[in-house]
Short mmCIF file of C-alpha atoms in Angstrom, two decimals:
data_model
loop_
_atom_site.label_atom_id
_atom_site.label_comp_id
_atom_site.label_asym_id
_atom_site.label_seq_id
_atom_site.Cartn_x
_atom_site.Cartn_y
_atom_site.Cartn_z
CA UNK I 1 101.00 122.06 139.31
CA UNK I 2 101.49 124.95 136.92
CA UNK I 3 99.27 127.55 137.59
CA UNK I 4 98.67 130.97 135.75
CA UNK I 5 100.56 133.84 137.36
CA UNK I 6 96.94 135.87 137.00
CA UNK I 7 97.42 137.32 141.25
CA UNK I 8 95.43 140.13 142.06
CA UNK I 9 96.12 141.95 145.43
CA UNK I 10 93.35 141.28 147.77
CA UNK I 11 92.56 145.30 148.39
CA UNK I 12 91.13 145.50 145.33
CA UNK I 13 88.37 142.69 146.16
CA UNK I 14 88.01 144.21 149.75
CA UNK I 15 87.33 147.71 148.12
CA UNK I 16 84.89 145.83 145.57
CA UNK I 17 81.53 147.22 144.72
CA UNK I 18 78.76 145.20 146.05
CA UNK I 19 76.63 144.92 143.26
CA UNK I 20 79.74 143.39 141.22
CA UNK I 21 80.39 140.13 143.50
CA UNK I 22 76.72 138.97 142.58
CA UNK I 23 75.78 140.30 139.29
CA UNK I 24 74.50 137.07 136.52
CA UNK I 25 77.16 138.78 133.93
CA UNK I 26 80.18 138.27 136.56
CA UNK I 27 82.14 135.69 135.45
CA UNK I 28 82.51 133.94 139.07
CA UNK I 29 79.68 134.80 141.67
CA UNK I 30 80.67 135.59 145.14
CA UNK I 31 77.45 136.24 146.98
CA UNK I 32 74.32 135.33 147.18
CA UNK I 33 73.04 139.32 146.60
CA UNK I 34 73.91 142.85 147.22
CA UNK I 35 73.34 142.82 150.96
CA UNK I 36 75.39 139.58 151.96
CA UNK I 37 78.10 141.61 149.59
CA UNK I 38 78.10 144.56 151.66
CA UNK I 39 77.67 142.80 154.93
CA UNK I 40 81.21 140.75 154.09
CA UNK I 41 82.96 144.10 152.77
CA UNK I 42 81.81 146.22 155.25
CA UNK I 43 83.36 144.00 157.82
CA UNK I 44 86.32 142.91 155.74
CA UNK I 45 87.25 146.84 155.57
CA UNK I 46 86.50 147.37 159.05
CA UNK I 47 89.00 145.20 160.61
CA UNK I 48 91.29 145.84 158.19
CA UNK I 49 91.65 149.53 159.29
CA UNK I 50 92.19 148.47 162.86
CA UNK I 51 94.86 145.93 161.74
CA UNK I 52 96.34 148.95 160.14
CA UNK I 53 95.68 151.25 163.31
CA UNK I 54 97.24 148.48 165.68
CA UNK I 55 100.90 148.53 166.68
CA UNK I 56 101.68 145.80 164.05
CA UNK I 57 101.36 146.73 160.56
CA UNK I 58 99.58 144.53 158.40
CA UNK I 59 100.79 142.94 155.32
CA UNK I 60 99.43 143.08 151.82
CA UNK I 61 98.42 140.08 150.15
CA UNK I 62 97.52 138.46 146.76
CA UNK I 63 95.21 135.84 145.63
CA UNK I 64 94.46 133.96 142.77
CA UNK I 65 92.18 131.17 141.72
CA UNK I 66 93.85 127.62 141.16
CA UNK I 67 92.32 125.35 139.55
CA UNK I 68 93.66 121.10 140.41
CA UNK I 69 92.12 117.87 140.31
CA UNK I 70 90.69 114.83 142.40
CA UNK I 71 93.19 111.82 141.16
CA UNK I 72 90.66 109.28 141.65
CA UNK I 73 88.30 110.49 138.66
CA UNK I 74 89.76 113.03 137.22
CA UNK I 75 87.11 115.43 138.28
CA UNK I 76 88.22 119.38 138.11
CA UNK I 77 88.35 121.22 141.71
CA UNK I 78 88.29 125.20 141.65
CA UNK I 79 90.36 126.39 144.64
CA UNK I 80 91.68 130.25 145.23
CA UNK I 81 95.28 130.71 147.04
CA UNK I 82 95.85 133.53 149.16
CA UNK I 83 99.77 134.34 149.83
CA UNK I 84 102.19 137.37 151.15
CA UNK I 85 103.00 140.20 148.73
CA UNK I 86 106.34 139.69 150.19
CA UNK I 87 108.28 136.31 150.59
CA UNK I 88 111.78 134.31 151.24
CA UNK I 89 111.43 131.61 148.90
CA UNK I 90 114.00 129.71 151.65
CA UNK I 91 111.69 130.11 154.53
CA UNK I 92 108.46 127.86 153.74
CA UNK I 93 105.48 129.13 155.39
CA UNK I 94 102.80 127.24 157.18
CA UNK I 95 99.89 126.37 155.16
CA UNK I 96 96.24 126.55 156.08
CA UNK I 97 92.96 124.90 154.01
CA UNK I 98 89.93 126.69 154.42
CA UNK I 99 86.71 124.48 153.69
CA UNK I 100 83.18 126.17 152.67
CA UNK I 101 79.72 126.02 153.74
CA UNK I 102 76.59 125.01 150.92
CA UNK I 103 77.57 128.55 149.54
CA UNK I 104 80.42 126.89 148.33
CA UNK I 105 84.20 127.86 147.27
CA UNK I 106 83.57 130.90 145.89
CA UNK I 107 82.69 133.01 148.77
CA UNK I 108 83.85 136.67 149.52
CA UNK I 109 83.46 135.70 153.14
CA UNK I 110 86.00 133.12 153.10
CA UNK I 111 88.39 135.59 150.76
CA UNK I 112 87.85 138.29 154.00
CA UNK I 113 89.36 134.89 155.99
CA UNK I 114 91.89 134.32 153.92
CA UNK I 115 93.32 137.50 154.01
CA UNK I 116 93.17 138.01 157.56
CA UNK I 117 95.13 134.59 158.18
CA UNK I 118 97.80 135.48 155.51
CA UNK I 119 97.91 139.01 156.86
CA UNK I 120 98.19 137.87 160.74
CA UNK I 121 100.06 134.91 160.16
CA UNK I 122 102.23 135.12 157.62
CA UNK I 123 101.18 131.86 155.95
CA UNK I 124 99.42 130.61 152.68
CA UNK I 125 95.62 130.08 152.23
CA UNK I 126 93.95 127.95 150.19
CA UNK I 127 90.54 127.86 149.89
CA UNK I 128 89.33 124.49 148.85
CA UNK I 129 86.13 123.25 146.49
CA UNK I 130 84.18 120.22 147.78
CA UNK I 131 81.66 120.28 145.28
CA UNK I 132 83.50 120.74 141.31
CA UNK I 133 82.23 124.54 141.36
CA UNK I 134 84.28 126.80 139.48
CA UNK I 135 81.24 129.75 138.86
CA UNK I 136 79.58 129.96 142.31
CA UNK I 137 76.56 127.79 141.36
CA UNK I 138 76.20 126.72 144.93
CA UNK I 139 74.64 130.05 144.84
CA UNK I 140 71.71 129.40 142.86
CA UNK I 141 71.48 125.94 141.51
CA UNK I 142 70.14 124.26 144.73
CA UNK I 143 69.36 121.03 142.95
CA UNK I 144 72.97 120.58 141.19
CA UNK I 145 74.18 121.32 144.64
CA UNK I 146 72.19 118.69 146.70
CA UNK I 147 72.89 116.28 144.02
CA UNK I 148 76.74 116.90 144.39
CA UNK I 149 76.75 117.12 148.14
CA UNK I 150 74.93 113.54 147.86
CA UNK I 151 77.91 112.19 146.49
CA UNK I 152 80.04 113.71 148.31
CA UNK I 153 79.00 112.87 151.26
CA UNK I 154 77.71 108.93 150.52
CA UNK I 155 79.31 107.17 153.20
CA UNK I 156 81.70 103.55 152.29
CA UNK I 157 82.41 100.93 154.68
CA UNK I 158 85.11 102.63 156.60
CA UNK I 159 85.08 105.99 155.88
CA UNK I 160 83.38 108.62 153.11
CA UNK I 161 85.56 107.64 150.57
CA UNK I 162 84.69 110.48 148.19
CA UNK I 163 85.01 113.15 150.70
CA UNK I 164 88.28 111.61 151.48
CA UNK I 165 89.47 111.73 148.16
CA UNK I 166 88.29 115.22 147.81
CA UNK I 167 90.04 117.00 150.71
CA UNK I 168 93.57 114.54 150.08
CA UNK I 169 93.25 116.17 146.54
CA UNK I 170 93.29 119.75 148.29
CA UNK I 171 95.89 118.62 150.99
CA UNK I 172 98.34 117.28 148.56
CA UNK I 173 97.86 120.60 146.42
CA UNK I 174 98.63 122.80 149.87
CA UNK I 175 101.62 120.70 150.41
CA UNK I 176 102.96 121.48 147.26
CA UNK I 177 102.60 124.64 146.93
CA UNK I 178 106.30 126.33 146.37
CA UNK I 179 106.24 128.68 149.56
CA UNK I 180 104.44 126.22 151.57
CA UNK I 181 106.30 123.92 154.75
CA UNK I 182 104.60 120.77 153.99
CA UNK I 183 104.40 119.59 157.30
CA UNK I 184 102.76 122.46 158.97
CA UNK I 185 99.36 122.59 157.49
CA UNK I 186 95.90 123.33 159.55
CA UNK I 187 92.60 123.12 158.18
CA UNK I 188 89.47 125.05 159.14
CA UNK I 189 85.85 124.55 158.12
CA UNK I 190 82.29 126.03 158.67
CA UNK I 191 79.27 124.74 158.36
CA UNK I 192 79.21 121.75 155.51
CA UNK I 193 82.84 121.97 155.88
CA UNK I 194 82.80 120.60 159.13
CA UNK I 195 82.97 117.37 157.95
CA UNK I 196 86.56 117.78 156.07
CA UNK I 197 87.96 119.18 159.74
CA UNK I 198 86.14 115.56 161.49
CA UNK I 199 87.50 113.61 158.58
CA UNK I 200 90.88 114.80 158.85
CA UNK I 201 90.75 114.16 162.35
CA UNK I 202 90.13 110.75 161.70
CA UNK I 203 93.03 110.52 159.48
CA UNK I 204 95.51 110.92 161.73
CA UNK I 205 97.66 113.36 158.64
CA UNK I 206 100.95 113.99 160.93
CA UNK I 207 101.50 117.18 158.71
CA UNK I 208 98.11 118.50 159.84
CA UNK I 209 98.77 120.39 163.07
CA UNK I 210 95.44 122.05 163.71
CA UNK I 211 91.76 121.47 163.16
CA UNK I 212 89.10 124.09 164.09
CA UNK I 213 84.90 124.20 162.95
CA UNK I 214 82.53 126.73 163.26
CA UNK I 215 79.01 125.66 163.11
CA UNK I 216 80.14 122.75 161.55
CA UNK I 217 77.58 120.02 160.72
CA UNK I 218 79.51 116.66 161.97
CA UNK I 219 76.34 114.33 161.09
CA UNK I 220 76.70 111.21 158.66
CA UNK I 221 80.35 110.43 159.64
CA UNK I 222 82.26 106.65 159.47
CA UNK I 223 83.88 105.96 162.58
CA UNK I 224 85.83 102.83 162.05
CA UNK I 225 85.24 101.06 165.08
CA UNK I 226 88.43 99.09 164.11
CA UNK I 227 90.50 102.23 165.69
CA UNK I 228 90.37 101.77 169.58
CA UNK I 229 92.63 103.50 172.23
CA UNK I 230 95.30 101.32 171.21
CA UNK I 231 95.64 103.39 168.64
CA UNK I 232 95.86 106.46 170.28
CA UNK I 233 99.79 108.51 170.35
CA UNK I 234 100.81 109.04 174.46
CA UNK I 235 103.18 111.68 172.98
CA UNK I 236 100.92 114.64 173.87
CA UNK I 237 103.18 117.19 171.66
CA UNK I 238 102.47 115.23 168.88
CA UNK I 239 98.45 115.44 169.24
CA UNK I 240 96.53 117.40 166.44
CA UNK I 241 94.85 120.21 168.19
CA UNK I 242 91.04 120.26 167.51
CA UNK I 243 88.68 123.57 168.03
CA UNK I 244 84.59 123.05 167.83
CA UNK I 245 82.99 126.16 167.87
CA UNK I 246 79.35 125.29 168.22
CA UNK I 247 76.09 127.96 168.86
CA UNK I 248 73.80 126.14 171.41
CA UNK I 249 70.65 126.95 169.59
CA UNK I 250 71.71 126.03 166.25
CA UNK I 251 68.93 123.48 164.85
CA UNK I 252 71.13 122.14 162.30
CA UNK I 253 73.76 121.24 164.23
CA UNK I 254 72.52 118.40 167.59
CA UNK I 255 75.10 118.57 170.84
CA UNK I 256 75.12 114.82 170.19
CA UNK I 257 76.65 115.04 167.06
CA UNK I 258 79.64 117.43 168.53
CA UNK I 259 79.94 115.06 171.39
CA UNK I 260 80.02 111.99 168.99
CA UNK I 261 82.65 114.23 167.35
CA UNK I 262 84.93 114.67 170.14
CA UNK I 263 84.39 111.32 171.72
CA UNK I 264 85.54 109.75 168.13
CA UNK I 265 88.74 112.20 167.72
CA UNK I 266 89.23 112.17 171.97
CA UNK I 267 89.00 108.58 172.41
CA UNK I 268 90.08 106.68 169.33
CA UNK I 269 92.54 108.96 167.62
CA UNK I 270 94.50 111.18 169.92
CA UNK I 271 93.37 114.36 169.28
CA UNK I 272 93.66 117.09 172.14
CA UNK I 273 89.77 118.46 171.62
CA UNK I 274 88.39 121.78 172.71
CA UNK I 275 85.08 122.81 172.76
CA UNK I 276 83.68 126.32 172.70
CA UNK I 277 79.24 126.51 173.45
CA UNK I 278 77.64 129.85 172.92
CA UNK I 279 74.44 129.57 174.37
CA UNK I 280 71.22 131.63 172.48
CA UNK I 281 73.65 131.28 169.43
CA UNK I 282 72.42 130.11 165.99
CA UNK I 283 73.49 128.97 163.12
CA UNK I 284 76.37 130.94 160.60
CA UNK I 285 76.99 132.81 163.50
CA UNK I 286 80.66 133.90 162.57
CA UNK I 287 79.36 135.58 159.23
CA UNK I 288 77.84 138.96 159.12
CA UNK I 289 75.53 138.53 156.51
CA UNK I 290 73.08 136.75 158.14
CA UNK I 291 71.37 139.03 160.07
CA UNK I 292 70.19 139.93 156.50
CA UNK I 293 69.04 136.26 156.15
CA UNK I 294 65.07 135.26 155.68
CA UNK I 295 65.26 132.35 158.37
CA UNK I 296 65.89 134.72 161.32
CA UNK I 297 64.94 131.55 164.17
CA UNK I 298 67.75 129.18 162.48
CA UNK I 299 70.26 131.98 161.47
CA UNK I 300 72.38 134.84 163.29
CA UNK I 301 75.35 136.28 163.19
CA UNK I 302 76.46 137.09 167.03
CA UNK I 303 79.34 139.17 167.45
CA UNK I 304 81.10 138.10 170.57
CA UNK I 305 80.84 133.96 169.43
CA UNK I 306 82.01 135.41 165.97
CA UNK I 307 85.05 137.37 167.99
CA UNK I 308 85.97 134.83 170.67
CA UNK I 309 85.98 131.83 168.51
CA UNK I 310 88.38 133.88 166.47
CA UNK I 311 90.94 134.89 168.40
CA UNK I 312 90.93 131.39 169.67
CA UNK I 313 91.62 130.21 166.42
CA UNK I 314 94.44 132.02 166.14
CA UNK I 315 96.20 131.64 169.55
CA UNK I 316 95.61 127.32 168.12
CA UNK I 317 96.98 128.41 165.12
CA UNK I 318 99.89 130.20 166.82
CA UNK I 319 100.91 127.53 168.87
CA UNK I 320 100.37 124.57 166.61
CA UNK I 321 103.19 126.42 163.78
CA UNK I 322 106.00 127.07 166.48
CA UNK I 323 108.73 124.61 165.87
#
């Protein structure tokens, strides 16, 4: 797991130029154009300032990419950590997977996330690749995307076995990671990474504390029917704690399919399952930059949903680290 020591302190990403994070001659894209840049910094710097306003300082923190590997083919996996400036090497620090949407890994909105969590939480971030892309060609290669997603996504007889393989790979990397406590991990996911947060739910990962989804598309999944309530812990401060955050009008996203989700994780594996319905909310609705984006009827952002579902997340996130 030897990594280069290349960390860069996250202020100078939030304090970007727009124009930089999407240019063809950057070396790793991070937006989709100038206005989803701007969108992501604006708001990145925004609550930033109020952190720094509020009565509790906020930390600095540092990031770096990290590159690691799926065992079962080999295949390379582009990831970016997020960490504390400042750290006791003795005291391990929770650990919390962040999973993408079709923009993929490299995101700027999902940096802005990770340096929230590491600056409100005092824990390490890593953000997680699903789909081999170490560029941001999820950004403009629709057809290698769809093709990779495919696979992904293929389903096996009792589970998805590549997706499995995928998000162990990132799990196992989390784990052990030098500053991280490998038993008190979380994951979180929007949109196509909804299905990592489902199919760690279905895993039943001890280590994995929390699970929360925004927007998250849940259709496709293997429930092994195999698993009944047998199955299920009694011991409710042992259940993972599950968060769906789901906008009513979102057309990619049915109510059945976040029912069939929290029947599956409810019923047959023990989870304690929350969820959170904005009505006249669409899709991507936790992201800014898409009230610059062309579908207007499918996507929004919607402040409140985008505010509540946070702090949510956090009180979870709270209560799911405390020993």
């Amino acid at each position: 797991m030897d990594q280069p020591q290349n960390f860069v302190p996250m202020d100078v990403l939030r304090n970007a130029q727009p124009s930089t994070l999407c240019s063809s001659d950057a070396k790793v894209r991070l937006a989709k154009d100038e206005a989803y840049a701007t969108a992501i910094l604006n708001a990145w710097k925004q609550e930033y300032v109020q952190g720094r306003e509020s009565e509790k300082p906020t930390d600095s923190a540092i990031g770096t990419p990290w590159k690691y590997r799926r065992r079962s083919d080999g295949a390379d996996l582009y990831g970016y950590i997020v960490s504390p400036v400042t750290t006791n090497d003795a005291a391990k620090l929770p650990g919390i997977l962040l999973f993408h949407t079709a923009a993929g890994p490299q995101d700027v909105f999902l940096r802005w996330k990770a340096d929230s969590l590491v600056q409100t939480l005092g824990c390490v971030v890593f953000i997680a690749d699903l789909l081999s892309d170490e560029t941001g060609y999820c950004w403009t290669d629709k057809e290698r995307y769809a093709a990779t997603r495919g696979a992904l996504l293929h389903p096996g007889k009792d589970d998805r076995p590549l997706l499995r393989e995928t998000i162990e790979a990132a799990l196992l990397e989390l784990q052990n990671h030098h500053l991280v406590c490998s038993d008190r991990i979380a994951a979180l996911g929007w949109c196509l990474g909804g299905h990592p947060i489902l199919e760690f739910g279905l895993m039943q990962d001890p280590a994995i504390k929390a699970l929360i989804s925004y927007h998250g598309v849940f259709r496709g999944a293997v429930i092994n029917e195999k698993f009944t309530e047998s199955n299920v812990n009694d011991d409710t401060s042992k259940k993972c704690q599950v968060l769906i955050c789901h906008g009513v009008d979102d057309p990619f996203v049915d109510v059945a399919d976040v029912e069939m989700a929290k029947e599956a994780l409810i019923k047959h594996f023990g989870c304690e399952v929350n969820v959170l319905n904005f009505q006249g909310v669409r899709h991507g609705f936790t992201n800014p930059a898409q009230d610059w984006h062309p579908n207007r009827e499918a996507f929004g952002f919607d402040k409140n949903a985008a505010q509540v579902s946070w702090q949510e997340t956090i009180q979870i996130l709270k209560d799911a680290f405390i020993d």
